[in-house]
Amino acid sequence: MNRRALLLAMAAIPGLALPAHAHHPGADLDRLMGSAEKYFQVIDAPAAPGFELADADGAPVRLADFAGKIVVLNFLFASCTDVCPLHSDLIARVQQMVNATPMKDMVQFLTVTTDPAADTPEILKAYGPPHGLDPRNWLFLTTRPGQAADATRELAEEYNQRFDPVDDGQQMHGVVTHIIDRGGRFAAKFHGLRFDPLNLVMYVNGLTNKAAMPTDQ
């Protein structure tokens, strides 16, 4: 989809004007997306689980570093032979659509490895290009020195997503894309691989619009 077509699709979302009595900036948006996307789940928690991890160069990265942006977060491990590569490809499709709009500076994509012992810095650095992930607003995160090997799996559990080790270095897990609003509010989840990526882009677009609006008159 080209940029013009995407922007026209976004503009067609009804209800972008938020009533002053709504309990959070995305209340109308949640209702609309819930009726349009069967794999969408409202969370609306005041704060997503925080973390301090490291990027492929070892620099510290905190969720709080992106408090002024919408964060699209997912968990996977590079050696996954099942759904992780497909999830990465799907995230890349979302990112490409986002980055074709002015939202590219408002959205940060974060992927966290649940196998930090195997996912070396070299593997982290090499992972993105084959999937089309753009390093301008995407990071692949791992544990910091001194953190336990299962620290990121425990973090995933804080997001109610389990990664259970099985044979041959694989992990049994589901597929979830977590959406964190500006200010750290845990807004929503998109489950599995069958959601329409344009719906996620439109949801993020709605959050960026509403986050800039006053909540009271």
Coordinates of C-alpha atoms in Angstrom, one line a residue:
M1 CA 0.0 0.0 0.0
N2 CA 1.4 3.4 -0.9
R3 CA 1.5 6.4 1.4
R4 CA -1.5 8.2 -0.1
A5 CA -3.7 5.1 0.2
L6 CA -2.6 4.5 3.8
L7 CA -3.3 8.1 4.9
L8 CA -6.7 8.0 3.2
A9 CA -7.5 4.8 5.1
M10 CA -6.5 6.4 8.4
A11 CA -8.5 9.5 7.7
A12 CA -11.6 7.3 7.3
I13 CA -11.6 6.2 11.0
P14 CA -14.7 7.6 12.7
G15 CA -14.8 9.1 16.1
L16 CA -11.4 10.7 16.3
A17 CA -12.9 13.6 18.4
L18 CA -12.8 12.4 22.0
P19 CA -15.6 13.2 24.4
A20 CA -14.3 15.0 27.5
H21 CA -15.8 12.4 29.8
A22 CA -13.9 9.5 28.3
H23 CA -11.8 7.7 31.0
H24 CA -8.6 7.5 29.0
P25 CA -7.3 9.0 25.7
G26 CA -8.1 6.0 23.6
A27 CA -11.6 5.0 25.0
D28 CA -13.5 5.6 21.7
L29 CA -10.6 4.2 19.7
D30 CA -10.7 0.9 21.8
R31 CA -14.3 0.5 21.1
L32 CA -13.9 1.1 17.4
M33 CA -10.9 -1.2 17.0
G34 CA -12.6 -3.9 19.1
S35 CA -15.4 -4.0 16.6
A36 CA -13.1 -4.0 13.6
E37 CA -10.3 -6.4 14.7
K38 CA -11.1 -9.8 16.3
Y39 CA -7.5 -10.3 17.5
F40 CA -7.5 -7.0 19.4
Q41 CA -7.6 -6.9 23.2
V42 CA -8.0 -3.8 25.3
I43 CA -5.7 -3.6 28.3
D44 CA -5.9 0.0 29.5
A45 CA -3.5 -0.5 32.5
P46 CA -2.0 2.6 34.0
A47 CA 1.5 1.4 33.4
A48 CA 3.2 -1.4 31.3
P49 CA 5.8 -3.4 33.1
G50 CA 9.0 -1.4 33.0
F51 CA 12.5 -2.7 32.2
E52 CA 16.1 -1.8 31.8
L53 CA 17.8 -4.0 29.2
A54 CA 20.6 -3.5 26.6
D55 CA 20.8 -3.1 22.9
A56 CA 23.1 -5.0 20.6
D57 CA 26.0 -2.6 21.4
G58 CA 25.5 -3.1 25.2
A59 CA 24.0 0.4 25.7
P60 CA 21.2 0.5 28.4
V61 CA 17.7 0.8 27.1
R62 CA 14.7 1.5 29.4
L63 CA 11.1 1.4 28.5
A64 CA 10.9 4.8 30.2
D65 CA 13.3 6.2 27.6
F66 CA 10.3 6.2 25.2
A67 CA 7.7 7.8 27.4
G68 CA 7.0 10.4 24.7
K69 CA 6.4 7.8 22.0
I70 CA 4.0 4.9 21.2
V71 CA 5.9 1.6 21.8
V72 CA 5.2 -1.5 19.8
L73 CA 6.8 -4.3 21.8
N74 CA 7.2 -8.0 21.0
F75 CA 9.1 -11.0 22.5
L76 CA 10.9 -13.7 20.4
F77 CA 14.3 -15.5 20.1
A78 CA 16.5 -15.5 17.0
S79 CA 16.8 -19.3 16.7
C80 CA 13.1 -19.9 16.7
T81 CA 12.1 -22.3 14.0
D82 CA 8.3 -21.8 14.3
V83 CA 6.4 -18.5 14.5
C84 CA 9.0 -16.0 15.5
P85 CA 10.3 -15.3 11.9
L86 CA 6.7 -14.8 10.8
H87 CA 6.1 -12.4 13.7
S88 CA 9.2 -10.4 12.7
D89 CA 7.9 -10.2 9.1
L90 CA 4.6 -9.0 10.4
I91 CA 6.1 -6.3 12.6
A92 CA 8.2 -5.2 9.7
R93 CA 5.1 -4.7 7.6
V94 CA 3.6 -2.6 10.3
Q95 CA 6.8 -0.6 10.7
Q96 CA 7.0 0.0 6.9
M97 CA 3.5 1.4 6.9
V98 CA 4.1 3.6 10.0
N99 CA 7.4 4.9 8.6
A100 CA 5.7 5.9 5.4
T101 CA 3.8 8.5 7.4
P102 CA 4.7 11.4 9.8
M103 CA 4.3 8.8 12.6
K104 CA 7.8 7.5 12.0
D105 CA 9.2 9.8 14.7
M106 CA 6.3 9.1 17.1
V107 CA 6.6 5.3 17.3
Q108 CA 9.4 3.0 18.6
F109 CA 9.5 -0.7 17.9
L110 CA 11.2 -2.9 20.5
T111 CA 11.9 -6.6 20.2
V112 CA 13.1 -8.5 23.3
T113 CA 15.0 -11.8 23.0
T114 CA 13.9 -14.5 25.4
D115 CA 17.1 -16.4 24.8
P116 CA 19.8 -13.9 25.7
A117 CA 22.5 -16.6 26.2
A118 CA 22.2 -17.7 22.6
D119 CA 21.4 -14.4 21.0
T120 CA 24.8 -12.8 21.0
P121 CA 25.4 -9.2 19.9
E122 CA 26.4 -10.4 16.5
I123 CA 23.1 -12.3 16.1
L124 CA 21.1 -9.3 17.4
K125 CA 22.8 -7.0 14.9
A126 CA 22.2 -9.4 12.0
Y127 CA 18.6 -10.2 12.7
G128 CA 16.8 -7.2 11.5
P129 CA 17.8 -6.8 7.8
P130 CA 16.5 -10.2 6.6
H131 CA 13.1 -9.4 8.0
G132 CA 13.0 -5.8 6.7
L133 CA 13.2 -4.2 10.1
D134 CA 14.4 -0.6 10.0
P135 CA 17.0 0.3 12.7
R136 CA 15.9 3.9 12.7
N137 CA 13.0 3.1 15.1
W138 CA 13.5 -0.6 15.9
L139 CA 15.8 -2.1 18.5
F140 CA 16.5 -5.8 19.4
L141 CA 17.1 -5.9 23.2
T142 CA 18.8 -8.4 25.5
T143 CA 19.8 -8.7 29.1
R144 CA 22.4 -6.4 30.7
P145 CA 25.6 -7.8 32.3
G146 CA 24.7 -9.4 35.6
Q147 CA 21.1 -10.1 34.8
A148 CA 19.9 -13.7 35.0
A149 CA 19.6 -15.7 31.8
D150 CA 15.9 -16.0 32.3
A151 CA 15.3 -12.3 33.1
T152 CA 13.6 -11.6 29.7
R153 CA 11.4 -14.7 30.0
E154 CA 10.3 -13.4 33.4
L155 CA 9.7 -10.0 31.8
A156 CA 7.5 -11.6 29.2
E157 CA 5.5 -13.3 32.0
E158 CA 4.9 -9.8 33.4
Y159 CA 3.2 -9.1 30.1
N160 CA 1.3 -12.4 30.5
Q161 CA 3.2 -14.2 27.8
R162 CA 5.1 -17.4 28.6
F163 CA 8.2 -18.8 26.9
D164 CA 8.8 -22.3 28.2
P165 CA 12.1 -24.0 27.2
V166 CA 11.7 -27.3 25.4
D167 CA 14.1 -29.6 23.5
D168 CA 16.7 -28.4 21.0
G169 CA 16.9 -24.9 22.4
Q170 CA 13.4 -24.1 21.3
Q171 CA 10.7 -22.4 23.5
M172 CA 7.0 -23.0 23.6
H173 CA 5.1 -19.7 23.3
G174 CA 2.3 -17.7 21.8
V175 CA 2.5 -14.6 19.6
V176 CA 1.5 -11.2 21.0
T177 CA 2.2 -7.6 19.9
H178 CA 2.0 -5.2 22.8
I179 CA 1.0 -1.6 22.4
I180 CA 2.2 0.9 25.0
D181 CA 0.8 4.4 24.9
R182 CA 2.6 7.7 25.5
G183 CA 3.4 8.1 29.2
G184 CA 3.7 4.3 29.6
R185 CA 0.0 3.4 29.7
F186 CA -0.4 -0.3 28.6
A187 CA -3.0 0.3 25.9
A188 CA -3.7 -3.0 24.1
K189 CA -2.5 -6.2 22.6
F190 CA -2.9 -7.7 19.1
H191 CA -2.8 -11.5 19.3
G192 CA -1.3 -14.0 16.9
L193 CA -0.3 -13.5 13.3
R194 CA -3.7 -13.0 11.6
F195 CA -4.6 -9.5 12.6
D196 CA -4.7 -6.9 9.8
P197 CA -1.5 -4.9 10.1
L198 CA -3.3 -1.8 8.8
N199 CA -5.6 -2.1 11.8
L200 CA -2.6 -1.9 14.2
V201 CA -1.3 1.1 12.2
M202 CA -4.6 2.8 12.4
Y203 CA -4.8 2.1 16.2
V204 CA -1.4 3.6 16.7
N205 CA -2.4 6.6 14.6
G206 CA -5.4 7.1 16.8
L207 CA -3.3 7.0 19.9
T208 CA -0.9 9.6 18.5
N209 CA -3.8 11.9 17.7
K210 CA -5.5 11.5 21.0
A211 CA -2.4 11.7 23.1
A212 CA -1.9 15.2 21.8
M213 CA -5.5 16.3 22.7
P214 CA -6.5 17.9 26.0
T215 CA -8.5 15.4 28.2
D216 CA -10.6 18.2 29.8
Q217 CA -12.2 21.4 28.8

